[in-house]
Short mmCIF file of C-alpha atoms and ligand atoms in Angstrom, two decimals:
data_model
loop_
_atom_site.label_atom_id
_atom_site.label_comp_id
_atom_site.label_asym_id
_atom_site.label_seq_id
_atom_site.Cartn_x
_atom_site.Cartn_y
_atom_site.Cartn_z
CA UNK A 243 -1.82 -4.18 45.65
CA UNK A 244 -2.05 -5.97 42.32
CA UNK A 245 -0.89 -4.37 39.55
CA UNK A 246 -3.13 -3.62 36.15
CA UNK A 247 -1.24 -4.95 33.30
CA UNK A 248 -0.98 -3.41 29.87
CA UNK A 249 0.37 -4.60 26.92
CA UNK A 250 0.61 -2.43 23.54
CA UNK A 251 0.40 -4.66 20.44
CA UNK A 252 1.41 -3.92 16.58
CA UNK A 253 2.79 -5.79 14.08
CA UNK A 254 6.94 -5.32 14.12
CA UNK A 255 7.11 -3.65 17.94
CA UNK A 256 9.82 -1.53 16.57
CA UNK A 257 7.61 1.74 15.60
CA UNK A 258 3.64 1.92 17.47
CA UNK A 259 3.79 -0.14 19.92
CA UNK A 260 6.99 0.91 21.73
CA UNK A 261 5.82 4.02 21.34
CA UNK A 262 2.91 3.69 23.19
CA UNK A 263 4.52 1.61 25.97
CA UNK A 264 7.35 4.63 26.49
CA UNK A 265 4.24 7.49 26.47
CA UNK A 266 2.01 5.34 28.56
CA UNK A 267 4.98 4.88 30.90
CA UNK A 268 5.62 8.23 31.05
CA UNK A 269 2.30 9.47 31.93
CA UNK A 270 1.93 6.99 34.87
CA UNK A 271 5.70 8.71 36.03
CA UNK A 272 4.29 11.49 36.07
CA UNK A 273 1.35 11.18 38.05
CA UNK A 274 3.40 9.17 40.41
CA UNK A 275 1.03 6.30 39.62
CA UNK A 276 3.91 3.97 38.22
CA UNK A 277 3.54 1.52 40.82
CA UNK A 278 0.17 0.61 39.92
CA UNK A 279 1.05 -0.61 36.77
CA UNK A 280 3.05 -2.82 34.84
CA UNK A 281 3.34 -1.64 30.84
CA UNK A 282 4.95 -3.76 28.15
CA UNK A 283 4.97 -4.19 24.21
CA UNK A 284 4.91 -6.33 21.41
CA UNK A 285 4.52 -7.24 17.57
CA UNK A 286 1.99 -9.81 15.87
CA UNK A 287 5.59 -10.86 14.09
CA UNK A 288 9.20 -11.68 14.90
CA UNK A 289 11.10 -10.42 12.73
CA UNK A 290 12.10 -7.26 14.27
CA UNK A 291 12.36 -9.61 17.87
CA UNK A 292 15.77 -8.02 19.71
CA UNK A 293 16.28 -4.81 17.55
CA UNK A 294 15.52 -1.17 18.97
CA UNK A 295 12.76 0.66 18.07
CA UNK A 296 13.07 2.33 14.42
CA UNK A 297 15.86 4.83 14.40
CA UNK A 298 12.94 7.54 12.83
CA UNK A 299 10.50 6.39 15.31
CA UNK A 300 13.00 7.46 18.32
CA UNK A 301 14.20 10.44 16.66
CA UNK A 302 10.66 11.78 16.28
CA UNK A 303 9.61 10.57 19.88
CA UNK A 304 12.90 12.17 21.78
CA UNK A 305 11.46 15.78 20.45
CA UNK A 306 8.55 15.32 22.51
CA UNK A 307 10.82 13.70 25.38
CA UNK A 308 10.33 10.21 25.29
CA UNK A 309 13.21 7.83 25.06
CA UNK A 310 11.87 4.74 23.87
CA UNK A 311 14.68 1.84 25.11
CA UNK A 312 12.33 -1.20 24.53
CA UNK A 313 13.74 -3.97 22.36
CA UNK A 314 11.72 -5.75 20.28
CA UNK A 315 9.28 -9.06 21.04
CA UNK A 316 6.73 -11.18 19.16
CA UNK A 317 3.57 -12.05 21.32
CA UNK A 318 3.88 -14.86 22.95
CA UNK A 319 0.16 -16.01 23.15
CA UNK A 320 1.02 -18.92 25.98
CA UNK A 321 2.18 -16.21 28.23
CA UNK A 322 0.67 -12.86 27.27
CA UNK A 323 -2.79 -14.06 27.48
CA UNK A 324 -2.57 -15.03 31.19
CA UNK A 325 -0.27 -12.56 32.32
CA UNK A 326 -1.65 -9.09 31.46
CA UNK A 327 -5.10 -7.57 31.73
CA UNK A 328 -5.35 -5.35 28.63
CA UNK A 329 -3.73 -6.31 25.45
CA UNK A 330 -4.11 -3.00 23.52
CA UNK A 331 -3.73 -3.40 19.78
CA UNK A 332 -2.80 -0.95 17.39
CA UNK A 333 -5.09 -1.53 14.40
CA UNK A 334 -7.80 -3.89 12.78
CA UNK A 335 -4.87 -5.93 11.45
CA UNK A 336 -3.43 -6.52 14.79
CA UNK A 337 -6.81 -7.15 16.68
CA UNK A 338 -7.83 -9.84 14.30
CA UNK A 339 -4.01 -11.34 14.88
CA UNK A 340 -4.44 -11.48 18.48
CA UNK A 341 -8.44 -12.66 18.04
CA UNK A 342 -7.19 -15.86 16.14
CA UNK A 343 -4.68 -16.80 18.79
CA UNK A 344 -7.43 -17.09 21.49
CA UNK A 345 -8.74 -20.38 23.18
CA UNK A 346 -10.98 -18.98 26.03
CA UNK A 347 -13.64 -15.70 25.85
CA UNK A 348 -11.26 -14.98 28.60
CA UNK A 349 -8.64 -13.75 26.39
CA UNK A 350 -11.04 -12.26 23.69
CA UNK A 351 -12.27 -9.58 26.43
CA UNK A 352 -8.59 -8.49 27.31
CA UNK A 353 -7.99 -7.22 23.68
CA UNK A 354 -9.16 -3.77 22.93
CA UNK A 355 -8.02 -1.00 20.19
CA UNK A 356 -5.44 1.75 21.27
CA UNK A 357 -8.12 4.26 18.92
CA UNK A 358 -11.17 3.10 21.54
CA UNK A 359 -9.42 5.35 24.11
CA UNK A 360 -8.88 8.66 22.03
CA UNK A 361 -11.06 11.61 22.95
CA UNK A 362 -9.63 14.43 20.19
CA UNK A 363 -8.77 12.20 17.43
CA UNK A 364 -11.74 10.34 15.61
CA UNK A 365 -9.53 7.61 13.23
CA UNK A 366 -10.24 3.80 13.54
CA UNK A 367 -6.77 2.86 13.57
CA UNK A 368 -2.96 3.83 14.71
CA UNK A 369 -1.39 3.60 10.87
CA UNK A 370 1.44 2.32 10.21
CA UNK A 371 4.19 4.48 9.63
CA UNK A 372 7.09 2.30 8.43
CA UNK A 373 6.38 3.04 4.60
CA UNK A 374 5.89 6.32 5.23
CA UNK A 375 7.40 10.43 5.84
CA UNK A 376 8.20 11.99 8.68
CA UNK A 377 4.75 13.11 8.72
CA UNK A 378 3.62 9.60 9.89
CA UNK A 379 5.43 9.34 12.97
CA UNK A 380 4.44 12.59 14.16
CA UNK A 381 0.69 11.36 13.50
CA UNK A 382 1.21 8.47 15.35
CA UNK A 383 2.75 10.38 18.41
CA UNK A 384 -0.19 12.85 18.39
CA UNK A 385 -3.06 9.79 18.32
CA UNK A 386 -0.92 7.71 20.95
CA UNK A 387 -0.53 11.32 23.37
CA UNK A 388 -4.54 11.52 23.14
CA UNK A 389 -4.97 7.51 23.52
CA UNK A 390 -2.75 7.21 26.01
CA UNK A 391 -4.46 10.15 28.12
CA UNK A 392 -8.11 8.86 27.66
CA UNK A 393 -6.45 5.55 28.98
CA UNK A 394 -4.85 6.53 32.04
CA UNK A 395 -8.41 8.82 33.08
CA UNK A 396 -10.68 5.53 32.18
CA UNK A 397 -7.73 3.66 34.49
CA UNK A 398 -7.78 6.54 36.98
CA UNK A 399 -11.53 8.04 36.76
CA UNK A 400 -9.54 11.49 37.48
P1 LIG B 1798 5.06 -1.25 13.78
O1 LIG B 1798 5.61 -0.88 12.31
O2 LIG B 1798 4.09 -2.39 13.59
O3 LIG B 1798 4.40 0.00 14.22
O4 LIG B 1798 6.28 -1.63 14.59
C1 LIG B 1798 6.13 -1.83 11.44
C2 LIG B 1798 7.38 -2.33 11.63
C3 LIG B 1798 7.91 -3.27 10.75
C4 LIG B 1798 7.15 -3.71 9.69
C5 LIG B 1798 5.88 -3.22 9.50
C6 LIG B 1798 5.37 -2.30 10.39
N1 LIG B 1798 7.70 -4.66 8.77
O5 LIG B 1798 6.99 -5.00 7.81
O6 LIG B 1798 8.80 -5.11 8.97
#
């Protein structure tokens, strides 16, 4: 069976993105789904390329039992493009990142925003919370939980 494959896009890859990949990951686990899917993350930018995920960013996302283990990666537009089926972006920011490395409408219909599958929360955008308080990564956590659940029942029609 071929495998749908999802890739979570922000800018560093060290705070939203991983984050989603790790919840995502874990929802699939759980439904004993995994094998349907292949799940991987990036950033629009390299600087962060090879670190962990930010140390606040963990912290907050072991509460709720996710360990996120992913290290760091810049989107590689050569290979990502052809490669996976959904590239899942984080915010306006990002999409417009990803938009301008297109060649082919191809590519432009893989890349959707991570808010497009939220059925609670009504925001726009996954913000950023590297600037931010603790507050921020708990936000982020609660809009990826209810993005990453209207994702998996659009993937799954359950
Ligand atoms: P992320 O958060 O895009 O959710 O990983 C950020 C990480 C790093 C930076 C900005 C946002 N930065 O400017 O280095």
């Amino acid at each position: 069976m071929k495998k749908t494959k999802i890739l979570f896009v922000c800018l560093g890859n060290i705070c939203r993105s991983p984050s989603a990949h790790t919840i995502f990951q874990h929802m699939i686990n759980a439904r004993g789904v995994q094998e349907r899917y292949e799940i991987d993350s990036c950033g629009t930018i390299g600087v962060h390329a090879g670190e962990r995920a930010d140390a606040r960013m963990r912290k907050h996302a072991e509460k709720r039992g996710y360990i996120i283990t992913h290290r760091s990666r810049q989107f590689n537009p050569k290979l990502d493009f052809e490669k996976f089926d959904m590239i899942i972006a984080m915010d306006n920011r990002n999409v417009a990142a990803l938009r301008s490395l297109t060649i082919i409408d191809s590519e432009l219909a893989k890349i959707t925003k991570m808010t497009n599958y939220c059925n609670i929360f009504k925001e726009t955008e996954v913000p950023d919370p590297y600037y931010g308080g603790y507050e921020g990564f708990e936000y982020v956590l609660d809009l990826l939980e209810d993005a990453c659940k209207g994702l998996l029942l659009k993937l799954e029609e359950v």
